[in-house]
Amino acid sequence: MPGTAHRKRRGDTPPPRTGSGEIETLRGFLDYLRTSIAAKVDGAPEPQVRTAGVPSGTNLLGLLDHLTSVERSMFLGDEVADWQATFQAAPQDGVADVVGRYREAVRRANEVLDGCADPGAPVPRPRTAGRPAPSVRWALAHMIEETGRHAGHADILRELIDGSTGR
């Protein structure tokens, strides 16, 4: 298995302790997962970070590039014409570029969420091609699911690349 001689183990970060409010709890878990997946990609070696780790073509850098598009679509109203294309980072983009764009998308998404007090209200974003914005509750639950699923993929891909484990 590639990289097993240089196995690195990061300490596990326990789930967040959040306040008792619904939005605060959901945001706490989403931020926990966001931090986890960004850390999985940050510092990963080229070219392995963009090399498919499974037959479907999934690669570590592509996962984070995809999640950047999901954050921007969900909270900032960006339209995505081809979701499959978001799973591949541009050849000129390095790890720092993709991680930086993801963190910026998260920062901007959190600015939007900072103004949301009612979990049943729609996400205050530009209207997307005739589709109404989802509720804040739905958007946060979906982003936890989406980010958590891809963070799990990233755990496996990073371990295959250089043996790094932990979250």
Coordinates of N, CA, C and O in Angstrom, one line a residue:
M1 N 0.9 -1.2 0.0 CA 0.0 0.0 0.0 C 0.9 1.2 0.0 O 1.8 1.3 0.8
P2 N 0.7 2.2 -0.9 CA 1.5 3.4 -1.0 C 1.5 4.2 0.3 O 0.5 4.4 0.9
G3 N 2.7 4.6 0.7 CA 2.8 5.5 1.8 C 2.7 4.9 3.2 O 2.8 5.7 4.2
T4 N 2.6 3.6 3.3 CA 2.4 3.1 4.7 C 3.6 3.2 5.5 O 3.5 3.2 6.7
A5 N 4.8 3.3 4.9 CA 6.0 3.4 5.7 C 6.1 4.8 6.4 O 6.8 4.9 7.4
H6 N 5.3 5.8 5.9 CA 5.4 7.1 6.5 C 4.0 7.4 7.2 O 3.6 8.6 7.2
R7 N 3.4 6.5 7.7 CA 2.1 6.6 8.4 C 2.1 7.8 9.4 O 2.9 7.8 10.3
K8 N 1.2 8.7 9.2 CA 1.0 9.8 10.2 C -0.3 9.7 10.8 O -1.3 9.4 10.2
R9 N -0.4 9.9 12.1 CA -1.6 9.8 12.8 C -1.9 11.2 13.5 O -1.1 11.6 14.3
R10 N -2.9 11.8 13.1 CA -3.4 13.0 13.7 C -4.3 12.6 14.8 O -5.1 11.7 14.7
G11 N -4.3 13.4 15.9 CA -5.2 13.1 17.0 C -6.7 13.3 16.5 O -6.9 14.2 15.7
D12 N -7.6 12.5 17.0 CA -9.0 12.7 16.7 C -9.5 13.9 17.5 O -9.2 14.0 18.7
T13 N -10.3 14.7 16.8 CA -11.0 15.8 17.5 C -12.4 15.3 17.8 O -13.1 14.8 16.9
P14 N -12.8 15.4 19.1 CA -14.1 15.0 19.4 C -15.2 15.9 18.8 O -15.0 17.0 18.5
P15 N -16.4 15.3 18.7 CA -17.5 16.2 18.2 C -17.7 17.4 19.1 O -17.3 17.5 20.2
P16 N -18.2 18.5 18.4 CA -18.3 19.8 19.1 C -19.3 19.8 20.3 O -20.3 19.0 20.2
R17 N -19.1 20.6 21.2 CA -20.0 20.9 22.3 C -20.7 22.2 21.8 O -20.0 23.2 21.6
T18 N -22.0 22.1 21.6 CA -22.6 23.3 21.1 C -23.7 23.8 22.1 O -23.9 23.1 23.1
G19 N -24.3 24.9 21.8 CA -25.4 25.4 22.7 C -26.6 24.5 22.5 O -26.6 23.6 21.7
S20 N -27.7 24.9 23.1 CA -28.9 24.1 23.0 C -29.8 24.4 21.9 O -30.7 23.7 21.6
G21 N -29.5 25.5 21.2 CA -30.4 26.0 20.1 C -30.2 25.1 18.9 O -29.1 24.6 18.6
E22 N -31.3 25.0 18.1 CA -31.2 24.1 16.9 C -30.2 24.6 15.9 O -29.3 23.8 15.4
I23 N -30.2 25.9 15.5 CA -29.3 26.4 14.5 C -27.8 26.3 15.1 O -26.9 25.9 14.3
E24 N -27.6 26.7 16.3 CA -26.3 26.6 16.9 C -25.7 25.2 16.9 O -24.6 24.9 16.6
T25 N -26.6 24.2 17.2 CA -26.2 22.8 17.1 C -25.8 22.3 15.7 O -24.8 21.7 15.5
L26 N -26.7 22.6 14.8 CA -26.5 22.2 13.4 C -25.2 22.9 12.8 O -24.4 22.3 12.2
R27 N -25.0 24.2 13.1 CA -23.9 24.9 12.6 C -22.6 24.4 13.3 O -21.5 24.3 12.6
G28 N -22.7 24.0 14.5 CA -21.5 23.4 15.2 C -21.0 22.2 14.6 O -19.8 22.0 14.3
F29 N -22.0 21.3 14.2 CA -21.6 20.0 13.6 C -21.1 20.2 12.2 O -20.2 19.6 11.7
L30 N -21.8 21.2 11.4 CA -21.3 21.5 10.1 C -19.9 22.0 10.1 O -19.0 21.6 9.3
D31 N -19.6 23.0 11.0 CA -18.3 23.5 11.0 C -17.2 22.5 11.4 O -16.1 22.5 10.9
Y32 N -17.6 21.6 12.3 CA -16.7 20.4 12.7 C -16.4 19.6 11.5 O -15.2 19.3 11.3
L33 N -17.3 19.3 10.6 CA -17.1 18.5 9.4 C -16.3 19.3 8.4 O -15.4 18.8 7.7
R34 N -16.6 20.6 8.3 CA -15.9 21.5 7.3 C -14.4 21.5 7.7 O -13.5 21.4 6.8
T35 N -14.1 21.7 9.0 CA -12.7 21.7 9.4 C -12.0 20.4 9.2 O -10.8 20.3 8.7
S36 N -12.7 19.3 9.4 CA -12.2 18.0 9.2 C -11.8 17.7 7.8 O -10.6 17.2 7.5
I37 N -12.6 18.0 6.8 CA -12.3 17.7 5.4 C -11.2 18.6 4.9 O -10.4 18.2 4.1
A38 N -11.2 19.9 5.3 CA -10.2 20.8 4.9 C -8.8 20.3 5.4 O -7.8 20.4 4.6
A39 N -8.8 19.8 6.6 CA -7.5 19.3 7.2 C -7.1 18.0 6.4 O -5.9 17.8 6.3
K40 N -8.0 17.2 5.9 CA -7.6 16.0 5.2 C -6.9 16.4 3.9 O -6.1 15.7 3.4
V41 N -7.3 17.5 3.3 CA -6.7 17.9 2.0 C -5.5 18.7 2.2 O -4.5 18.6 1.4
D42 N -5.5 19.6 3.1 CA -4.4 20.5 3.4 C -3.1 19.7 3.6 O -3.1 18.8 4.5
G43 N -2.1 20.0 2.9 CA -0.8 19.3 3.1 C -0.7 18.0 2.3 O 0.4 17.3 2.4
A44 N -1.7 17.6 1.6 CA -1.6 16.3 0.8 C -0.7 16.5 -0.4 O -0.6 17.6 -1.0
P45 N 0.1 15.5 -0.7 CA 1.1 15.7 -1.7 C 0.5 15.6 -3.2 O -0.4 14.9 -3.4
E46 N 1.2 16.4 -4.0 CA 0.9 16.3 -5.5 C 1.8 15.2 -6.1 O 2.9 15.0 -5.6
P47 N 1.4 14.6 -7.1 CA 0.1 14.6 -7.8 C -0.9 13.7 -7.2 O -2.0 13.6 -7.7
Q48 N -0.6 13.0 -6.1 CA -1.5 12.0 -5.6 C -2.8 12.6 -5.1 O -3.9 11.9 -5.2
V49 N -2.8 13.8 -4.7 CA -4.0 14.5 -4.2 C -5.1 14.6 -5.3 O -6.3 14.7 -5.0
R50 N -4.7 14.6 -6.6 CA -5.6 14.6 -7.7 C -5.7 13.4 -8.4 O -6.4 13.3 -9.5
T51 N -5.1 12.3 -8.0 CA -5.1 11.0 -8.6 C -6.3 10.2 -8.1 O -6.5 10.2 -6.9
A52 N -7.0 9.6 -9.0 CA -8.2 8.8 -8.6 C -7.7 7.7 -7.7 O -6.8 7.0 -8.0
G53 N -8.4 7.6 -6.5 CA -8.1 6.5 -5.6 C -9.0 5.3 -5.7 O -8.8 4.3 -5.1
V54 N -10.1 5.5 -6.5 CA -11.1 4.4 -6.7 C -11.5 4.4 -8.2 O -11.3 5.4 -8.9
P55 N -12.1 3.3 -8.7 CA -12.5 3.2 -10.1 C -13.4 4.3 -10.6 O -13.4 4.7 -11.7
S56 N -14.2 4.9 -9.7 CA -15.1 6.0 -10.1 C -14.4 7.3 -10.5 O -15.0 8.2 -11.0
G57 N -13.1 7.4 -10.1 CA -12.4 8.6 -10.4 C -12.3 9.6 -9.3 O -11.6 10.6 -9.5
T58 N -12.9 9.3 -8.2 CA -12.9 10.2 -7.1 C -11.5 10.5 -6.6 O -10.7 9.5 -6.4
N59 N -11.1 11.7 -6.4 CA -9.8 12.1 -5.8 C -10.0 13.1 -4.7 O -11.0 13.8 -4.6
L60 N -9.0 13.2 -3.9 CA -9.1 14.1 -2.7 C -9.3 15.5 -3.0 O -10.2 16.2 -2.4
L61 N -8.5 16.1 -3.9 CA -8.7 17.5 -4.3 C -10.0 17.8 -4.9 O -10.7 18.8 -4.6
G62 N -10.5 16.8 -5.7 CA -11.8 17.0 -6.4 C -13.0 17.0 -5.4 O -13.9 17.7 -5.5
L63 N -12.8 16.2 -4.3 CA -13.9 16.2 -3.3 C -14.0 17.6 -2.7 O -15.1 18.1 -2.5
L64 N -12.9 18.3 -2.3 CA -13.0 19.6 -1.7 C -13.4 20.6 -2.7 O -14.2 21.6 -2.4
D65 N -13.0 20.5 -4.0 CA -13.5 21.4 -5.0 C -15.0 21.3 -5.2 O -15.7 22.3 -5.3
H66 N -15.5 20.1 -5.1 CA -17.0 19.8 -5.2 C -17.7 20.5 -4.0 O -18.7 21.2 -4.2
L67 N -17.2 20.3 -2.8 CA -17.8 20.9 -1.6 C -17.8 22.4 -1.7 O -18.7 23.0 -1.1
T68 N -16.8 23.0 -2.3 CA -16.8 24.4 -2.5 C -18.0 24.9 -3.3 O -18.7 25.8 -3.0
S69 N -18.2 24.1 -4.4 CA -19.4 24.4 -5.2 C -20.7 24.2 -4.5 O -21.6 25.0 -4.7
V70 N -20.8 23.2 -3.7 CA -22.0 22.9 -2.9 C -22.3 24.1 -1.9 O -23.4 24.6 -1.8
E71 N -21.2 24.5 -1.2 CA -21.4 25.6 -0.3 C -21.8 26.9 -1.0 O -22.8 27.6 -0.5
R72 N -21.2 27.2 -2.1 CA -21.5 28.4 -2.8 C -23.0 28.3 -3.4 O -23.7 29.3 -3.4
S73 N -23.4 27.1 -3.9 CA -24.7 27.0 -4.4 C -25.8 27.1 -3.3 O -26.7 27.9 -3.4
M74 N -25.5 26.4 -2.2 CA -26.5 26.4 -1.1 C -26.7 27.7 -0.4 O -27.8 28.1 -0.2
F75 N -25.6 28.4 -0.1 CA -25.7 29.6 0.7 C -25.5 30.9 0.0 O -25.9 31.9 0.5
L76 N -24.9 30.8 -1.2 CA -24.6 32.1 -1.9 C -25.4 32.2 -3.2 O -25.4 33.2 -3.9
G77 N -26.1 31.1 -3.6 CA -27.0 31.2 -4.7 C -26.3 30.9 -6.1 O -26.9 31.1 -7.1
D78 N -25.0 30.4 -6.1 CA -24.4 30.1 -7.3 C -25.1 29.0 -8.1 O -25.5 28.1 -7.4
E79 N -25.2 29.1 -9.4 CA -25.8 28.1 -10.2 C -24.6 27.2 -10.7 O -23.6 27.6 -11.0
V80 N -24.9 25.9 -10.7 CA -23.9 24.9 -11.2 C -24.6 24.2 -12.4 O -25.6 23.5 -12.2
A81 N -23.9 24.3 -13.5 CA -24.5 23.6 -14.7 C -24.1 22.1 -14.8 O -24.9 21.3 -15.3
D82 N -23.0 21.7 -14.3 CA -22.5 20.4 -14.4 C -21.9 19.9 -13.0 O -20.8 20.2 -12.8
W83 N -22.7 19.3 -12.2 CA -22.2 18.9 -10.9 C -21.1 17.9 -11.0 O -20.2 17.9 -10.2
Q84 N -21.1 17.0 -11.9 CA -20.0 16.0 -12.1 C -18.7 16.7 -12.3 O -17.7 16.3 -11.8
A85 N -18.7 17.8 -13.1 CA -17.5 18.5 -13.3 C -16.9 19.1 -12.1 O -15.7 19.4 -12.1
T86 N -17.7 19.4 -11.1 CA -17.1 20.0 -9.9 C -16.2 19.0 -9.1 O -15.6 19.5 -8.1
F87 N -16.2 17.8 -9.4 CA -15.4 16.8 -8.7 C -13.9 16.8 -9.2 O -13.1 15.9 -8.8
Q88 N -13.6 17.7 -10.1 CA -12.2 17.7 -10.7 C -11.7 19.2 -10.5 O -12.3 20.1 -11.1
A89 N -10.6 19.3 -9.8 CA -10.0 20.6 -9.7 C -9.3 21.0 -11.0 O -8.8 20.0 -11.6
A90 N -9.2 22.2 -11.3 CA -8.5 22.6 -12.5 C -7.0 22.2 -12.4 O -6.4 22.3 -11.3
P91 N -6.4 21.8 -13.5 CA -5.0 21.4 -13.4 C -4.0 22.4 -12.8 O -3.0 22.0 -12.2
Q92 N -4.3 23.7 -13.0 CA -3.4 24.7 -12.5 C -3.6 25.0 -11.0 O -2.8 25.7 -10.4
D93 N -4.7 24.5 -10.4 CA -4.9 24.7 -9.0 C -4.2 23.7 -8.1 O -4.4 22.5 -8.3
G94 N -3.4 24.2 -7.2 CA -2.7 23.4 -6.2 C -3.6 23.2 -5.0 O -4.7 23.8 -4.9
V95 N -3.1 22.4 -4.1 CA -3.8 22.2 -2.8 C -4.1 23.5 -2.1 O -5.3 23.7 -1.7
A96 N -3.2 24.4 -2.0 CA -3.4 25.6 -1.3 C -4.5 26.4 -1.9 O -5.3 27.1 -1.2
D97 N -4.6 26.4 -3.3 CA -5.6 27.2 -4.0 C -7.0 26.6 -3.6 O -7.9 27.4 -3.3
V98 N -7.2 25.3 -3.7 CA -8.5 24.7 -3.5 C -8.9 24.8 -2.0 O -10.0 25.1 -1.7
V99 N -7.9 24.6 -1.1 CA -8.3 24.7 0.3 C -8.6 26.2 0.6 O -9.6 26.4 1.3
G100 N -7.9 27.1 0.0 CA -8.2 28.5 0.3 C -9.6 28.9 -0.3 O -10.3 29.6 0.4
R101 N -9.9 28.4 -1.5 CA -11.3 28.7 -2.0 C -12.4 28.1 -1.2 O -13.4 28.7 -0.9
Y102 N -12.1 26.9 -0.7 CA -13.1 26.2 0.2 C -13.3 27.0 1.5 O -14.4 27.3 1.9
R103 N -12.2 27.4 2.1 CA -12.3 28.2 3.4 C -13.0 29.5 3.1 O -13.8 30.0 4.0
E104 N -12.8 30.1 2.0 CA -13.4 31.4 1.7 C -14.9 31.2 1.4 O -15.7 32.0 1.9
A105 N -15.3 30.1 0.8 CA -16.7 29.8 0.6 C -17.4 29.6 1.9 O -18.5 30.0 2.1
V106 N -16.7 28.8 2.8 CA -17.3 28.6 4.1 C -17.4 29.9 4.9 O -18.5 30.1 5.5
R107 N -16.4 30.8 4.8 CA -16.5 32.1 5.5 C -17.7 32.8 5.0 O -18.5 33.4 5.8
R108 N -17.9 32.9 3.7 CA -19.0 33.7 3.1 C -20.3 33.0 3.5 O -21.3 33.7 3.8
A109 N -20.4 31.7 3.5 CA -21.6 31.0 3.8 C -22.0 31.3 5.3 O -23.1 31.5 5.6
N110 N -21.0 31.3 6.1 CA -21.2 31.6 7.6 C -21.7 33.0 7.8 O -22.5 33.3 8.7
E111 N -21.2 33.9 6.9 CA -21.8 35.3 7.0 C -23.3 35.3 6.7 O -24.0 36.0 7.4
V112 N -23.7 34.5 5.7 CA -25.1 34.4 5.4 C -25.8 33.8 6.6 O -26.9 34.3 7.0
L113 N -25.3 32.7 7.1 CA -26.0 32.0 8.2 C -26.0 32.9 9.5 O -26.9 32.7 10.3
D114 N -25.0 33.8 9.7 CA -25.0 34.6 10.9 C -26.3 35.5 11.0 O -26.7 35.8 12.1
G115 N -27.0 35.7 9.9 CA -28.2 36.5 9.9 C -29.5 35.7 10.0 O -30.5 36.2 9.8
C116 N -29.3 34.4 10.2 CA -30.5 33.5 10.2 C -30.8 33.0 11.6 O -30.0 32.3 12.3
A117 N -32.0 33.5 12.1 CA -32.4 33.1 13.4 C -33.5 32.1 13.4 O -33.7 31.4 14.4
D118 N -34.3 32.0 12.3 CA -35.4 31.1 12.2 C -35.1 30.0 11.3 O -34.9 30.1 10.1
P119 N -35.0 28.7 11.9 CA -34.6 27.6 11.1 C -35.6 27.2 10.0 O -35.3 26.6 9.0
G120 N -36.8 27.7 10.1 CA -37.9 27.4 9.1 C -37.9 28.4 8.0 O -38.5 28.2 7.0
A121 N -37.1 29.5 8.1 CA -37.1 30.6 7.1 C -36.2 30.1 5.9 O -35.3 29.3 6.1
P122 N -36.5 30.6 4.7 CA -35.6 30.3 3.6 C -34.2 30.9 3.8 O -34.0 31.9 4.4
V123 N -33.2 30.2 3.2 CA -31.8 30.7 3.2 C -31.9 32.0 2.4 O -32.4 32.0 1.3
P124 N -31.4 33.1 3.0 CA -31.4 34.4 2.3 C -30.3 34.5 1.3 O -29.3 35.0 1.5
R125 N -30.6 34.0 0.1 CA -29.7 34.0 -1.0 C -30.4 34.4 -2.3 O -31.6 34.4 -2.3
P126 N -29.6 34.7 -3.3 CA -30.2 35.1 -4.6 C -31.0 33.9 -5.1 O -30.6 32.7 -4.9
R127 N -32.1 34.1 -5.7 CA -33.0 33.1 -6.2 C -32.3 32.3 -7.3 O -31.7 32.9 -8.2
T128 N -32.4 31.0 -7.3 CA -31.7 30.2 -8.3 C -32.8 29.7 -9.4 O -33.6 28.9 -9.0
A129 N -32.7 30.2 -10.6 CA -33.4 29.7 -11.7 C -34.8 29.2 -11.4 O -35.2 28.1 -11.7
G130 N -35.6 30.0 -10.7 CA -37.0 29.7 -10.4 C -37.2 28.7 -9.3 O -38.3 28.4 -9.0
R131 N -36.1 28.3 -8.7 CA -36.3 27.4 -7.5 C -36.2 28.2 -6.2 O -35.3 29.0 -6.0
P132 N -37.2 28.0 -5.3 CA -37.1 28.7 -4.1 C -35.9 28.2 -3.2 O -35.5 27.1 -3.3
A133 N -35.4 29.1 -2.4 CA -34.4 28.7 -1.5 C -34.9 27.7 -0.4 O -36.1 27.9 0.0
P134 N -34.1 26.7 0.0 CA -34.6 25.8 1.0 C -34.6 26.5 2.4 O -34.0 27.6 2.5
S135 N -35.2 25.9 3.3 CA -35.2 26.4 4.7 C -33.8 26.3 5.2 O -33.0 25.5 4.8
V136 N -33.5 27.1 6.2 CA -32.2 27.1 6.9 C -32.0 25.7 7.5 O -30.9 25.1 7.4
R137 N -33.0 25.2 8.1 CA -32.9 23.8 8.7 C -32.5 22.8 7.7 O -31.6 22.0 7.9
W138 N -33.2 22.8 6.5 CA -33.0 21.8 5.5 C -31.6 22.0 4.9 O -30.8 21.0 4.7
A139 N -31.2 23.2 4.7 CA -29.8 23.5 4.1 C -28.8 23.0 5.1 O -27.8 22.4 4.6
L140 N -28.9 23.3 6.4 CA -27.9 22.8 7.3 C -27.8 21.3 7.4 O -26.8 20.7 7.4
A141 N -29.0 20.7 7.5 CA -29.0 19.2 7.5 C -28.4 18.6 6.3 O -27.6 17.7 6.4
H142 N -28.8 19.2 5.1 CA -28.2 18.7 3.9 C -26.7 18.9 3.8 O -25.9 17.9 3.4
M143 N -26.2 20.0 4.3 CA -24.8 20.3 4.2 C -24.0 19.4 5.2 O -22.9 19.0 5.0
I144 N -24.6 19.0 6.4 CA -24.0 18.1 7.3 C -23.9 16.7 6.6 O -22.8 16.1 6.7
E145 N -24.9 16.3 6.0 CA -24.9 15.0 5.3 C -23.9 15.0 4.1 O -23.1 14.1 4.0
E146 N -23.9 16.0 3.3 CA -23.0 16.1 2.2 C -21.6 16.2 2.6 O -20.7 15.5 2.1
T147 N -21.3 17.0 3.5 CA -19.9 17.2 4.0 C -19.4 16.0 4.7 O -18.3 15.5 4.6
G148 N -20.3 15.4 5.6 CA -19.9 14.2 6.3 C -19.6 13.0 5.4 O -18.7 12.3 5.6
R149 N -20.4 12.8 4.4 CA -20.2 11.7 3.4 C -18.9 11.9 2.7 O -18.1 11.0 2.6
H150 N -18.6 13.1 2.2 CA -17.4 13.3 1.5 C -16.2 13.4 2.5 O -15.0 13.0 2.1
A151 N -16.3 13.8 3.7 CA -15.2 13.7 4.7 C -14.9 12.2 4.9 O -13.7 11.9 5.1
G152 N -15.8 11.3 4.9 CA -15.5 9.9 5.0 C -14.8 9.4 3.8 O -13.8 8.6 4.0
H153 N -15.2 9.8 2.6 CA -14.4 9.5 1.5 C -13.0 10.0 1.6 O -12.0 9.3 1.2
A154 N -12.8 11.3 2.0 CA -11.5 11.9 2.2 C -10.6 11.1 3.2 O -9.4 11.0 2.9
D155 N -11.2 10.7 4.2 CA -10.5 9.9 5.2 C -9.8 8.7 4.5 O -8.6 8.5 4.7
I156 N -10.5 8.0 3.7 CA -10.0 6.8 3.1 C -9.0 7.2 2.0 O -7.9 6.6 1.9
L157 N -9.3 8.2 1.2 CA -8.4 8.6 0.1 C -7.0 9.1 0.7 O -6.0 8.8 0.2
R158 N -7.1 9.9 1.8 CA -5.9 10.4 2.4 C -5.0 9.3 2.9 O -3.8 9.2 2.8
E159 N -5.6 8.3 3.6 CA -4.9 7.2 4.1 C -4.2 6.4 3.0 O -3.1 5.9 3.1
L160 N -4.9 6.2 1.8 CA -4.3 5.5 0.7 C -3.2 6.3 0.1 O -2.2 5.7 -0.4
I161 N -3.2 7.6 0.2 CA -2.2 8.5 -0.4 C -0.9 8.4 0.4 O 0.2 8.1 -0.1
D162 N -1.0 8.7 1.7 CA 0.3 8.7 2.5 C 0.2 8.1 3.9 O 1.0 8.3 4.7
G163 N -0.9 7.4 4.1 CA -1.1 6.7 5.4 C -1.6 7.6 6.5 O -1.8 7.1 7.7
S164 N -1.9 8.9 6.3 CA -2.4 9.8 7.3 C -3.8 9.4 7.7 O -4.6 9.1 6.9
T165 N -4.0 9.4 9.0 CA -5.3 9.0 9.6 C -5.6 10.1 10.7 O -4.8 10.9 11.1
G166 N -6.8 10.0 11.2 CA -7.3 10.9 12.3 C -8.1 12.0 11.7 O -8.1 12.2 10.5
R167 N -8.8 12.7 12.6 CA -9.6 13.9 12.1 C -9.4 15.0 13.0 O -8.9 15.0 14.1

